[in-house]
CSV table of N, CA and C in Angstrom, one decimal:
chain,number,residue,atom,x,y,z
A,769,MET,N,1.2,1.7,-4.4
A,769,MET,CA,0.8,0.8,-3.3
A,769,MET,C,1.3,-0.6,-3.7
A,770,SER,N,2.0,-1.3,-2.8
A,770,SER,CA,2.5,-2.7,-3.1
A,770,SER,C,1.3,-3.7,-2.9
A,771,LYS,N,1.6,-4.9,-3.3
A,771,LYS,CA,0.5,-5.9,-3.1
A,771,LYS,C,0.2,-6.2,-1.6
A,772,ILE,N,1.3,-6.2,-0.8
A,772,ILE,CA,1.1,-6.4,0.6
A,772,ILE,C,0.3,-5.3,1.2
A,773,GLN,N,0.5,-4.0,0.8
A,773,GLN,CA,-0.2,-2.9,1.3
A,773,GLN,C,-1.7,-3.0,0.9
A,774,ARG,N,-1.9,-3.4,-0.4
A,774,ARG,CA,-3.3,-3.6,-0.9
A,774,ARG,C,-4.0,-4.6,0.0
A,775,VAL,N,-3.4,-5.7,0.3
A,775,VAL,CA,-4.0,-6.8,1.1
A,775,VAL,C,-4.3,-6.3,2.5
A,776,GLN,N,-3.3,-5.5,3.0
A,776,GLN,CA,-3.5,-5.0,4.4
A,776,GLN,C,-4.7,-4.0,4.4
A,777,THR,N,-4.8,-3.2,3.4
A,777,THR,CA,-5.9,-2.2,3.3
A,777,THR,C,-7.3,-2.9,3.2
A,778,ILE,N,-7.3,-4.0,2.4
A,778,ILE,CA,-8.6,-4.7,2.3
A,778,ILE,C,-8.9,-5.4,3.6
A,779,ILE,N,-8.0,-6.0,4.2
A,779,ILE,CA,-8.2,-6.6,5.5
A,779,ILE,C,-8.7,-5.6,6.6
A,780,ILE,N,-8.1,-4.5,6.6
A,780,ILE,CA,-8.6,-3.4,7.6
A,780,ILE,C,-10.0,-3.0,7.2
A,781,ALA,N,-10.3,-2.8,5.9
A,781,ALA,CA,-11.6,-2.4,5.5
A,781,ALA,C,-12.7,-3.4,5.9
A,782,VAL,N,-12.4,-4.7,5.7
A,782,VAL,CA,-13.3,-5.8,6.1
A,782,VAL,C,-13.5,-5.8,7.6
A,783,PHE,N,-12.5,-5.5,8.4
A,783,PHE,CA,-12.6,-5.5,9.8
A,783,PHE,C,-13.5,-4.3,10.2
A,784,ILE,N,-13.3,-3.1,9.5
A,784,ILE,CA,-14.1,-2.0,9.8
A,784,ILE,C,-15.6,-2.2,9.5
A,785,ILE,N,-15.9,-2.9,8.4
A,785,ILE,CA,-17.2,-3.2,8.1
A,785,ILE,C,-17.8,-4.1,9.1
A,786,ALA,N,-17.1,-5.2,9.5
A,786,ALA,CA,-17.6,-6.1,10.5
A,786,ALA,C,-17.8,-5.4,11.9
A,787,ALA,N,-16.9,-4.5,12.3
A,787,ALA,CA,-17.1,-3.8,13.6
A,787,ALA,C,-18.3,-2.9,13.5
A,788,SER,N,-18.5,-2.2,12.4
A,788,SER,CA,-19.6,-1.3,12.2
A,788,SER,C,-20.9,-2.1,12.3
A,789,ILE,N,-21.0,-3.2,11.7
A,789,ILE,CA,-22.2,-4.1,11.8
A,789,ILE,C,-22.5,-4.5,13.2
A,790,PHE,N,-21.4,-4.9,13.9
A,790,PHE,CA,-21.5,-5.4,15.3
A,790,PHE,C,-22.0,-4.2,16.1
A,791,MET,N,-21.5,-3.0,15.9
A,791,MET,CA,-21.9,-1.9,16.7
A,791,MET,C,-23.4,-1.5,16.5
A,792,MET,N,-23.9,-1.7,15.3
A,792,MET,CA,-25.3,-1.5,15.0
A,792,MET,C,-26.2,-2.4,15.7
A,793,LEU,N,-25.7,-3.6,16.1
A,793,LEU,CA,-26.5,-4.6,16.7
A,793,LEU,C,-26.5,-4.6,18.2
A,794,ILE,N,-25.6,-3.9,18.8
A,794,ILE,CA,-25.6,-3.8,20.3
A,794,ILE,C,-26.3,-2.5,20.8
A,795,THR,N,-26.3,-2.3,22.1
A,795,THR,CA,-27.0,-1.1,22.6
A,795,THR,C,-26.2,0.1,22.3
A,796,PRO,N,-26.8,1.2,22.2
A,796,PRO,CA,-26.2,2.5,21.7
A,796,PRO,C,-25.1,2.9,22.7
A,797,ASP,N,-25.3,2.8,24.0
A,797,ASP,CA,-24.3,3.2,25.0
A,797,ASP,C,-23.1,2.4,24.9
A,798,SER,N,-23.2,1.1,24.7
A,798,SER,CA,-22.0,0.2,24.5
A,798,SER,C,-21.3,0.6,23.2
A,799,ALA,N,-22.1,0.9,22.2
A,799,ALA,CA,-21.5,1.2,20.9
A,799,ALA,C,-20.7,2.4,20.9
A,800,LEU,N,-21.2,3.5,21.7
A,800,LEU,CA,-20.5,4.7,21.8
A,800,LEU,C,-19.1,4.5,22.5
A,801,ASN,N,-19.2,3.6,23.5
A,801,ASN,CA,-17.9,3.3,24.2
A,801,ASN,C,-16.9,2.5,23.3
A,802,ILE,N,-17.5,1.6,22.5
A,802,ILE,CA,-16.7,0.8,21.6
A,802,ILE,C,-16.1,1.8,20.5
A,803,MET,N,-16.9,2.7,20.0
A,803,MET,CA,-16.4,3.7,19.1
A,803,MET,C,-15.2,4.5,19.6
A,804,ALA,N,-15.4,5.0,20.9
A,804,ALA,CA,-14.3,5.7,21.5
A,804,ALA,C,-13.1,4.9,21.7
A,805,GLY,N,-13.3,3.6,22.0
A,805,GLY,CA,-12.2,2.7,22.2
A,805,GLY,C,-11.4,2.5,20.9
A,806,ILE,N,-12.2,2.2,19.8
A,806,ILE,CA,-11.5,2.0,18.5
A,806,ILE,C,-10.8,3.2,18.1
A,807,LEU,N,-11.4,4.4,18.3
A,807,LEU,CA,-10.8,5.6,17.8
A,807,LEU,C,-9.5,5.9,18.7
A,808,SER,N,-9.6,5.6,20.0
A,808,SER,CA,-8.4,5.9,20.8
A,808,SER,C,-7.3,4.9,20.4
A,809,ILE,N,-7.6,3.7,20.2
A,809,ILE,CA,-6.5,2.7,19.8
A,809,ILE,C,-5.9,3.0,18.5
A,810,SER,N,-6.8,3.4,17.5
A,810,SER,CA,-6.2,3.8,16.2
A,810,SER,C,-5.4,5.0,16.2
A,811,LEU,N,-5.8,6.0,17.0
A,811,LEU,CA,-5.0,7.2,17.1
A,811,LEU,C,-3.7,6.9,17.9
A,812,PHE,N,-3.8,6.1,18.9
A,812,PHE,CA,-2.6,5.7,19.7
A,812,PHE,C,-1.6,5.0,18.8
A,813,ILE,N,-2.0,4.0,18.0
A,813,ILE,CA,-1.1,3.3,17.1
A,813,ILE,C,-0.5,4.2,16.1
A,814,TYR,N,-1.4,5.1,15.5
A,814,TYR,CA,-0.9,6.0,14.5
A,814,TYR,C,0.2,7.0,15.0
A,815,GLY,N,-0.1,7.5,16.2
A,815,GLY,CA,0.9,8.3,16.9
A,815,GLY,C,2.2,7.6,17.2
A,816,VAL,N,2.1,6.4,17.7
A,816,VAL,CA,3.3,5.6,17.9
A,816,VAL,C,4.1,5.3,16.6
A,817,ARG,N,3.4,5.0,15.5
A,817,ARG,CA,4.0,4.8,14.3
A,817,ARG,C,4.8,6.1,13.8
A,818,ARG,N,4.2,7.2,14.0
A,818,ARG,CA,4.8,8.5,13.6
A,818,ARG,C,6.1,8.7,14.4
A,819,LEU,N,6.0,8.4,15.7
A,819,LEU,CA,7.1,8.6,16.6
A,819,LEU,C,8.3,7.7,16.2
A,820,ILE,N,7.9,6.4,15.9
A,820,ILE,CA,8.9,5.4,15.5
A,820,ILE,C,9.6,5.9,14.2
A,821,TYR,N,8.8,6.4,13.3
A,821,TYR,CA,9.3,6.9,12.0
A,821,TYR,C,10.2,8.1,12.2
A,822,TYR,N,9.9,9.0,13.2
A,822,TYR,CA,10.7,10.1,13.5
A,822,TYR,C,12.1,9.6,14.0
A,823,PHE,N,12.1,8.7,15.0
A,823,PHE,CA,13.3,8.3,15.6
A,823,PHE,C,14.2,7.4,14.7
A,824,SER,N,13.5,6.7,13.8
A,824,SER,CA,14.3,5.9,12.9
A,824,SER,C,14.8,6.6,11.6
A,825,MET,N,14.1,7.6,11.1
A,825,MET,CA,14.5,8.2,9.9
A,825,MET,C,14.2,9.7,9.8
A,826,ALA,N,13.1,10.2,10.2
A,826,ALA,CA,12.7,11.5,9.9
A,826,ALA,C,13.6,12.6,10.7
A,827,ARG,N,14.2,12.2,11.8
A,827,ARG,CA,15.0,13.2,12.5
A,827,ARG,C,16.2,13.6,11.7
A,828,HIS,N,16.6,12.9,10.6
A,828,HIS,CA,17.7,13.3,9.8
A,828,HIS,C,17.2,14.0,8.5
A,829,MET,N,15.9,14.2,8.4
A,829,MET,CA,15.4,14.8,7.2
A,829,MET,C,15.0,16.3,7.4
A,830,VAL,N,14.9,17.0,6.3
A,830,VAL,CA,14.4,18.4,6.4
A,830,VAL,C,12.9,18.3,6.8
A,831,GLY,N,12.5,19.0,7.8
A,831,GLY,CA,11.1,19.0,8.2
A,831,GLY,C,10.8,17.8,9.0
A,832,GLY,N,11.8,17.1,9.5
A,832,GLY,CA,11.5,15.9,10.3
A,832,GLY,C,10.9,16.1,11.6
A,833,ARG,N,11.1,17.3,12.2
A,833,ARG,CA,10.5,17.6,13.5
A,833,ARG,C,9.0,17.7,13.4
A,834,LEU,N,8.5,17.9,12.2
A,834,LEU,CA,7.0,17.9,12.0
A,834,LEU,C,6.5,16.5,12.3
A,835,MET,N,7.2,15.5,12.0
A,835,MET,CA,6.8,14.1,12.3
A,835,MET,C,6.8,13.9,13.8
A,836,LEU,N,7.7,14.4,14.5
A,836,LEU,CA,7.8,14.3,15.9
A,836,LEU,C,6.6,15.0,16.6
A,837,TYR,N,6.3,16.2,16.1
A,837,TYR,CA,5.2,17.0,16.7
A,837,TYR,C,3.9,16.3,16.4
A,838,LEU,N,3.7,15.8,15.1
A,838,LEU,CA,2.5,15.2,14.7
A,838,LEU,C,2.3,13.9,15.5
A,839,GLY,N,3.4,13.1,15.7
A,839,GLY,CA,3.3,11.9,16.5
A,839,GLY,C,2.9,12.2,17.9
A,840,ILE,N,3.4,13.2,18.5
A,840,ILE,CA,3.1,13.5,19.9
A,840,ILE,C,1.6,14.0,20.0
A,841,VAL,N,1.2,14.8,19.1
A,841,VAL,CA,-0.2,15.3,19.2
A,841,VAL,C,-1.2,14.2,19.0
A,842,ILE,N,-0.9,13.4,18.0
A,842,ILE,CA,-1.9,12.3,17.7
A,842,ILE,C,-1.9,11.3,18.8
A,843,PHE,N,-0.7,11.0,19.4
A,843,PHE,CA,-0.6,10.1,20.5
A,843,PHE,C,-1.4,10.7,21.7
A,844,ASP,N,-1.3,12.0,21.9
A,844,ASP,CA,-2.1,12.6,23.0
A,844,ASP,C,-3.6,12.6,22.7
A,845,PHE,N,-4.0,12.8,21.5
A,845,PHE,CA,-5.4,12.7,21.2
A,845,PHE,C,-5.9,11.2,21.4
A,846,GLY,N,-5.1,10.3,21.2
A,846,GLY,CA,-5.5,8.9,21.4
A,846,GLY,C,-5.7,8.6,22.9
A,847,MET,N,-4.7,9.2,23.7
A,847,MET,CA,-4.8,9.0,25.2
A,847,MET,C,-6.1,9.8,25.7
A,848,LEU,N,-6.3,11.0,25.1
A,848,LEU,CA,-7.5,11.8,25.6
A,848,LEU,C,-8.8,11.0,25.3
A,849,THR,N,-8.9,10.4,24.1
A,849,THR,CA,-10.0,9.6,23.8
A,849,THR,C,-10.2,8.5,24.7
A,850,LEU,N,-9.1,7.8,25.1
A,850,LEU,CA,-9.2,6.7,26.0
A,850,LEU,C,-9.7,7.2,27.4
A,851,MET,N,-9.3,8.3,27.8
A,851,MET,CA,-9.7,8.9,29.1
A,851,MET,C,-11.2,9.3,29.1
A,852,MET,N,-11.7,9.6,27.9
A,852,MET,CA,-13.1,10.1,27.8
A,852,MET,C,-14.1,9.0,27.9
A,853,ALA,N,-13.7,7.8,28.0
A,853,ALA,CA,-14.6,6.7,28.0
A,853,ALA,C,-15.5,6.7,29.3
A,854,SER,N,-15.0,7.4,30.4
A,854,SER,CA,-15.7,7.4,31.6
A,854,SER,C,-16.6,8.6,31.8
A,855,ILE,N,-16.6,9.6,30.8
A,855,ILE,CA,-17.4,10.7,30.9
A,855,ILE,C,-18.8,10.5,30.2
A,856,PRO,N,-19.7,11.4,30.3
A,856,PRO,CA,-21.0,11.2,29.7
A,856,PRO,C,-20.9,11.0,28.1
A,857,ARG,N,-21.9,10.3,27.6
A,857,ARG,CA,-21.8,10.0,26.2
A,857,ARG,C,-22.0,11.2,25.3
A,858,PHE,N,-22.6,12.3,25.8
A,858,PHE,CA,-22.8,13.5,25.0
A,858,PHE,C,-21.4,14.0,24.5
A,859,TYR,N,-20.4,14.0,25.4
A,859,TYR,CA,-19.1,14.5,25.1
A,859,TYR,C,-18.4,13.6,24.2
A,860,ILE,N,-18.6,12.3,24.4
A,860,ILE,CA,-18.0,11.3,23.4
A,860,ILE,C,-18.6,11.6,22.0
A,861,ALA,N,-19.9,11.8,21.9
A,861,ALA,CA,-20.5,12.0,20.7
A,861,ALA,C,-19.9,13.3,20.0
A,862,LEU,N,-19.8,14.4,20.8
A,862,LEU,CA,-19.2,15.6,20.3
A,862,LEU,C,-17.8,15.4,19.7
A,863,TYR,N,-17.0,14.6,20.5
A,863,TYR,CA,-15.6,14.3,20.0
A,863,TYR,C,-15.6,13.5,18.7
A,864,LEU,N,-16.5,12.5,18.6
A,864,LEU,CA,-16.6,11.7,17.4
A,864,LEU,C,-17.0,12.6,16.2
A,865,ILE,N,-18.0,13.5,16.5
A,865,ILE,CA,-18.5,14.4,15.4
A,865,ILE,C,-17.3,15.3,14.9
A,866,ALA,N,-16.5,15.8,15.9
A,866,ALA,CA,-15.4,16.7,15.5
A,866,ALA,C,-14.4,15.9,14.7
A,867,VAL,N,-14.1,14.7,15.0
A,867,VAL,CA,-13.2,13.9,14.2
A,867,VAL,C,-13.7,13.7,12.8
A,868,PHE,N,-15.0,13.3,12.7
A,868,PHE,CA,-15.5,13.2,11.3
A,868,PHE,C,-15.5,14.5,10.5
A,869,ALA,N,-15.9,15.6,11.2
A,869,ALA,CA,-15.9,16.9,10.5
A,869,ALA,C,-14.5,17.3,10.1
A,870,PHE,N,-13.5,17.1,10.9
A,870,PHE,CA,-12.1,17.5,10.6
A,870,PHE,C,-11.6,16.6,9.5
A,871,SER,N,-11.9,15.3,9.5
A,871,SER,CA,-11.5,14.4,8.5
A,871,SER,C,-12.1,14.8,7.1
A,872,GLY,N,-13.4,15.2,7.1
A,872,GLY,CA,-14.0,15.6,5.9
A,872,GLY,C,-13.4,16.9,5.4
A,873,ILE,N,-13.2,17.8,6.2
A,873,ILE,CA,-12.6,19.1,5.8
A,873,ILE,C,-11.2,18.9,5.2
A,874,ILE,N,-10.4,18.0,5.8
A,874,ILE,CA,-9.1,17.7,5.3
A,874,ILE,C,-9.2,17.1,3.9
A,875,ASP,N,-10.1,16.1,3.8
A,875,ASP,CA,-10.3,15.5,2.5
A,875,ASP,C,-10.7,16.4,1.4
A,876,VAL,N,-11.6,17.4,1.7
A,876,VAL,CA,-12.0,18.4,0.7
A,876,VAL,C,-10.9,19.3,0.4
A,877,ALA,N,-10.1,19.7,1.3
A,877,ALA,CA,-8.9,20.6,1.0
A,877,ALA,C,-7.9,19.8,0.2
A,878,ARG,N,-7.7,18.6,0.5
A,878,ARG,CA,-6.7,17.8,-0.3
A,878,ARG,C,-7.2,17.6,-1.7
A,879,SER,N,-8.5,17.4,-1.9
A,879,SER,CA,-9.1,17.2,-3.2
A,879,SER,C,-8.9,18.5,-4.0
A,880,LEU,N,-9.1,19.6,-3.4
A,880,LEU,CA,-9.0,20.9,-4.1
A,880,LEU,C,-7.5,21.1,-4.5
A,881,GLU,N,-6.6,20.7,-3.7
A,881,GLU,CA,-5.2,20.8,-4.0
A,881,GLU,C,-4.8,19.8,-5.1
A,882,THR,N,-5.4,18.6,-5.1
A,882,THR,CA,-5.1,17.6,-6.1
A,882,THR,C,-5.7,18.1,-7.5
A,883,MET,N,-6.9,18.8,-7.4
A,883,MET,CA,-7.5,19.3,-8.6
A,883,MET,C,-6.6,20.3,-9.3
A,884,LEU,N,-5.9,21.1,-8.5
A,884,LEU,CA,-5.0,22.1,-9.1
A,884,LEU,C,-3.8,21.4,-9.8
A,885,PHE,N,-3.4,20.2,-9.4
A,885,PHE,CA,-2.3,19.5,-10.1
A,885,PHE,C,-2.9,18.6,-11.2
A,886,ARG,N,-4.1,18.7,-11.5
A,886,ARG,CA,-4.8,18.0,-12.6
A,886,ARG,C,-4.7,16.5,-12.5
A,887,SER,N,-4.8,16.0,-11.2
A,887,SER,CA,-4.8,14.6,-11.0
A,887,SER,C,-6.2,14.1,-11.2
A,888,SER,N,-6.4,12.8,-11.5
A,888,SER,CA,-7.7,12.3,-11.8
A,888,SER,C,-8.5,11.8,-10.6
A,889,SER,N,-7.8,11.7,-9.4
A,889,SER,CA,-8.5,11.2,-8.2
A,889,SER,C,-9.1,12.2,-7.3
A,890,TRP,N,-9.2,13.5,-7.8
A,890,TRP,CA,-9.7,14.5,-6.9
A,890,TRP,C,-11.2,14.4,-6.7
A,891,LYS,N,-11.9,13.9,-7.7
A,891,LYS,CA,-13.4,13.8,-7.6
A,891,LYS,C,-13.8,12.8,-6.5
A,892,PHE,N,-13.1,11.7,-6.5
A,892,PHE,CA,-13.4,10.6,-5.4
A,892,PHE,C,-13.1,11.2,-4.0
A,893,ARG,N,-12.0,11.8,-3.9
A,893,ARG,CA,-11.6,12.4,-2.6
A,893,ARG,C,-12.5,13.5,-2.1
A,894,LEU,N,-13.0,14.3,-3.1
A,894,LEU,CA,-13.9,15.4,-2.8
A,894,LEU,C,-15.3,14.8,-2.3
A,895,PHE,N,-15.7,13.7,-3.0
A,895,PHE,CA,-17.0,13.0,-2.6
A,895,PHE,C,-16.8,12.4,-1.3
A,896,SER,N,-15.7,11.8,-1.0
A,896,SER,CA,-15.4,11.2,0.3
A,896,SER,C,-15.5,12.2,1.4
A,897,GLY,N,-14.8,13.3,1.2
A,897,GLY,CA,-14.8,14.4,2.2
A,897,GLY,C,-16.2,14.9,2.5
A,898,LEU,N,-17.0,15.1,1.4
A,898,LEU,CA,-18.3,15.6,1.5
A,898,LEU,C,-19.2,14.6,2.3
A,899,ILE,N,-19.0,13.4,2.1
A,899,ILE,CA,-19.8,12.3,2.8
A,899,ILE,C,-19.4,12.4,4.3
A,900,SER,N,-18.1,12.6,4.6
A,900,SER,CA,-17.7,12.7,6.0
A,900,SER,C,-18.3,13.9,6.7
A,901,ILE,N,-18.4,15.0,6.0
A,901,ILE,CA,-19.0,16.2,6.5
A,901,ILE,C,-20.5,16.1,6.7
A,902,ALA,N,-21.1,15.4,5.7
A,902,ALA,CA,-22.5,15.1,5.8
A,902,ALA,C,-22.9,14.2,7.0
A,903,VAL,N,-22.0,13.2,7.3
A,903,VAL,CA,-22.2,12.4,8.5
A,903,VAL,C,-22.1,13.2,9.7
A,904,ALA,N,-21.1,14.1,9.8
A,904,ALA,CA,-20.9,14.9,11.0
A,904,ALA,C,-22.2,15.8,11.2
A,905,ILE,N,-22.7,16.4,10.1
A,905,ILE,CA,-23.8,17.3,10.2
A,905,ILE,C,-25.1,16.5,10.7
A,906,LEU,N,-25.3,15.3,10.1
A,906,LEU,CA,-26.4,14.5,10.5
A,906,LEU,C,-26.3,14.1,12.0
A,907,CYS,N,-25.1,13.8,12.4
A,907,CYS,CA,-24.9,13.5,13.9
A,907,CYS,C,-25.1,14.7,14.8
A,908,ILE,N,-24.8,15.9,14.3
A,908,ILE,CA,-25.2,17.1,15.1
A,908,ILE,C,-26.7,17.2,15.2
A,909,VAL,N,-27.4,17.0,14.1
A,909,VAL,CA,-28.8,17.2,14.1
A,909,VAL,C,-29.5,16.2,15.0
A,910,TYR,N,-29.0,15.0,15.0
A,910,TYR,CA,-29.6,13.9,15.9
A,910,TYR,C,-28.7,13.6,17.1
A,911,ILE,N,-28.1,14.6,17.7
A,911,ILE,CA,-27.2,14.4,18.8
A,911,ILE,C,-27.9,13.9,20.1
A,912,ASN,N,-29.2,14.1,20.2
A,912,ASN,CA,-29.8,13.6,21.4
A,912,ASN,C,-30.3,12.2,21.3
A,913,SER,N,-30.3,11.6,20.1
A,913,SER,CA,-30.6,10.2,19.9
A,913,SER,C,-29.4,9.4,19.7
A,914,ALA,N,-29.1,8.6,20.7
A,914,ALA,CA,-27.9,7.7,20.7
A,914,ALA,C,-28.0,6.7,19.6
A,915,ASP,N,-29.2,6.2,19.3
A,915,ASP,CA,-29.4,5.2,18.2
A,915,ASP,C,-29.0,5.8,16.9
A,916,MET,N,-29.5,7.0,16.6
A,916,MET,CA,-29.2,7.6,15.3
A,916,MET,C,-27.7,8.0,15.2
A,917,LEU,N,-27.1,8.4,16.3
A,917,LEU,CA,-25.7,8.7,16.3
A,917,LEU,C,-24.9,7.4,15.9
A,918,VAL,N,-25.2,6.3,16.5
A,918,VAL,CA,-24.5,5.0,16.2
A,918,VAL,C,-24.8,4.6,14.7
A,919,TYR,N,-26.0,4.8,14.2
A,919,TYR,CA,-26.3,4.4,12.9
A,919,TYR,C,-25.5,5.2,11.9
A,920,PHE,N,-25.5,6.6,12.1
A,920,PHE,CA,-24.8,7.5,11.2
A,920,PHE,C,-23.3,7.2,11.2
A,921,TYR,N,-22.8,7.1,12.4
A,921,TYR,CA,-21.4,6.8,12.6
A,921,TYR,C,-21.0,5.5,11.9
A,922,CYS,N,-21.7,4.5,12.1
A,922,CYS,CA,-21.4,3.2,11.5
A,922,CYS,C,-21.6,3.3,10.0
A,923,ALA,N,-22.6,4.0,9.5
A,923,ALA,CA,-22.7,4.2,8.0
A,923,ALA,C,-21.5,4.9,7.5
A,924,GLY,N,-21.0,5.9,8.2
A,924,GLY,CA,-19.8,6.6,7.7
A,924,GLY,C,-18.6,5.7,7.7
A,925,LEU,N,-18.5,4.8,8.8
A,925,LEU,CA,-17.4,3.9,8.8
A,925,LEU,C,-17.5,2.9,7.6
A,926,ILE,N,-18.7,2.4,7.4
A,926,ILE,CA,-18.8,1.5,6.3
A,926,ILE,C,-18.5,2.1,4.9
A,927,TYR,N,-18.9,3.4,4.7
A,927,TYR,CA,-18.5,4.1,3.5
A,927,TYR,C,-17.0,4.3,3.5
A,928,SER,N,-16.4,4.6,4.6
A,928,SER,CA,-14.9,4.8,4.6
A,928,SER,C,-14.2,3.4,4.3
A,929,ALA,N,-14.8,2.3,4.7
A,929,ALA,CA,-14.2,1.0,4.4
A,929,ALA,C,-14.3,0.7,3.0
A,930,VAL,N,-15.5,1.0,2.4
A,930,VAL,CA,-15.7,0.7,1.0
A,930,VAL,C,-14.7,1.6,0.1
A,931,ALA,N,-14.5,2.9,0.6
A,931,ALA,CA,-13.6,3.7,-0.1
A,931,ALA,C,-12.2,3.2,0.0
A,932,ARG,N,-11.8,2.6,1.1
A,932,ARG,CA,-10.5,2.0,1.2
A,932,ARG,C,-10.3,0.8,0.2
A,933,ILE,N,-11.4,0.0,0.1
A,933,ILE,CA,-11.3,-1.1,-0.8
A,933,ILE,C,-11.2,-0.6,-2.2
A,934,ILE,N,-11.9,0.4,-2.6
A,934,ILE,CA,-11.8,1.0,-3.9
A,934,ILE,C,-10.4,1.5,-4.2
A,935,THR,N,-9.9,2.2,-3.2
A,935,THR,CA,-8.5,2.7,-3.3
A,935,THR,C,-7.5,1.6,-3.5
A,936,ALA,N,-7.7,0.5,-2.8
A,936,ALA,CA,-6.8,-0.6,-2.9
A,936,ALA,C,-6.8,-1.2,-4.3
A,937,PHE,N,-7.9,-1.2,-5.0
A,937,PHE,CA,-7.9,-1.8,-6.3
A,937,PHE,C,-7.6,-0.8,-7.4
A,938,ARG,N,-7.4,0.5,-7.1
A,938,ARG,CA,-7.1,1.5,-8.0
A,938,ARG,C,-5.6,1.4,-8.4
A,939,LYS,N,-5.3,1.7,-9.7
A,939,LYS,CA,-3.9,1.7,-10.1
A,939,LYS,C,-3.2,2.9,-9.5
A,940,THR,N,-2.0,2.6,-9.0
A,940,THR,CA,-1.1,3.7,-8.4
A,940,THR,C,-0.5,4.5,-9.5
A,941,GLU,N,-0.5,5.8,-9.4
A,941,GLU,CA,0.1,6.6,-10.4
A,941,GLU,C,1.6,6.7,-10.0
A,942,ILE,N,2.5,6.5,-11.0
A,942,ILE,CA,3.9,6.5,-10.7
A,942,ILE,C,4.5,7.5,-11.7
A,943,VAL,N,5.4,8.3,-11.2
A,943,VAL,CA,6.1,9.2,-12.1
A,943,VAL,C,7.5,8.6,-12.5
A,944,TYR,N,7.7,8.4,-13.8
A,944,TYR,CA,9.0,7.9,-14.2
A,944,TYR,C,9.9,9.0,-14.7
A,945,ILE,N,11.1,8.9,-14.3
A,945,ILE,CA,12.1,9.8,-14.7
A,945,ILE,C,13.0,9.2,-15.8
A,946,GLN,N,13.1,9.8,-16.9
A,946,GLN,CA,13.9,9.2,-18.0
A,946,GLN,C,15.2,9.9,-18.2
């Protein structure tokens, strides 16, 4: 990770922490709509970045179509989340829970893969994935309480931001070929 990427990661993490604290202070219905908005914008931007990457470089690579498909699917999820802002908050909560659970499962799977390669960062990624899954489970338990959903979701976001900051300060492993 370059110095610019480290600074970007820290700035994004500070923004996430500030947004989480702001969402804890406002009404739960407004916070759920803001959560859906932030999620839709981030998925939209990530999908567009993947599509730009495909059209600029990945279409000439082996497996480049995967970037195209990934960009289209993530872009569509971003648009779906944006359209869900007008439906009842129960469905928004289910969607947010699914995103947290999926993210946690992916982190746990990646940590197990990293463990097989004997990398040192698998413990942190496993812990991060388990925290995401725990937040999703807690949100399912308290799905009828909008206040608790907002608090658990914001706590998960704050943990995610702290994990980003820790990752930004971690030394990058580089493989040297001699």
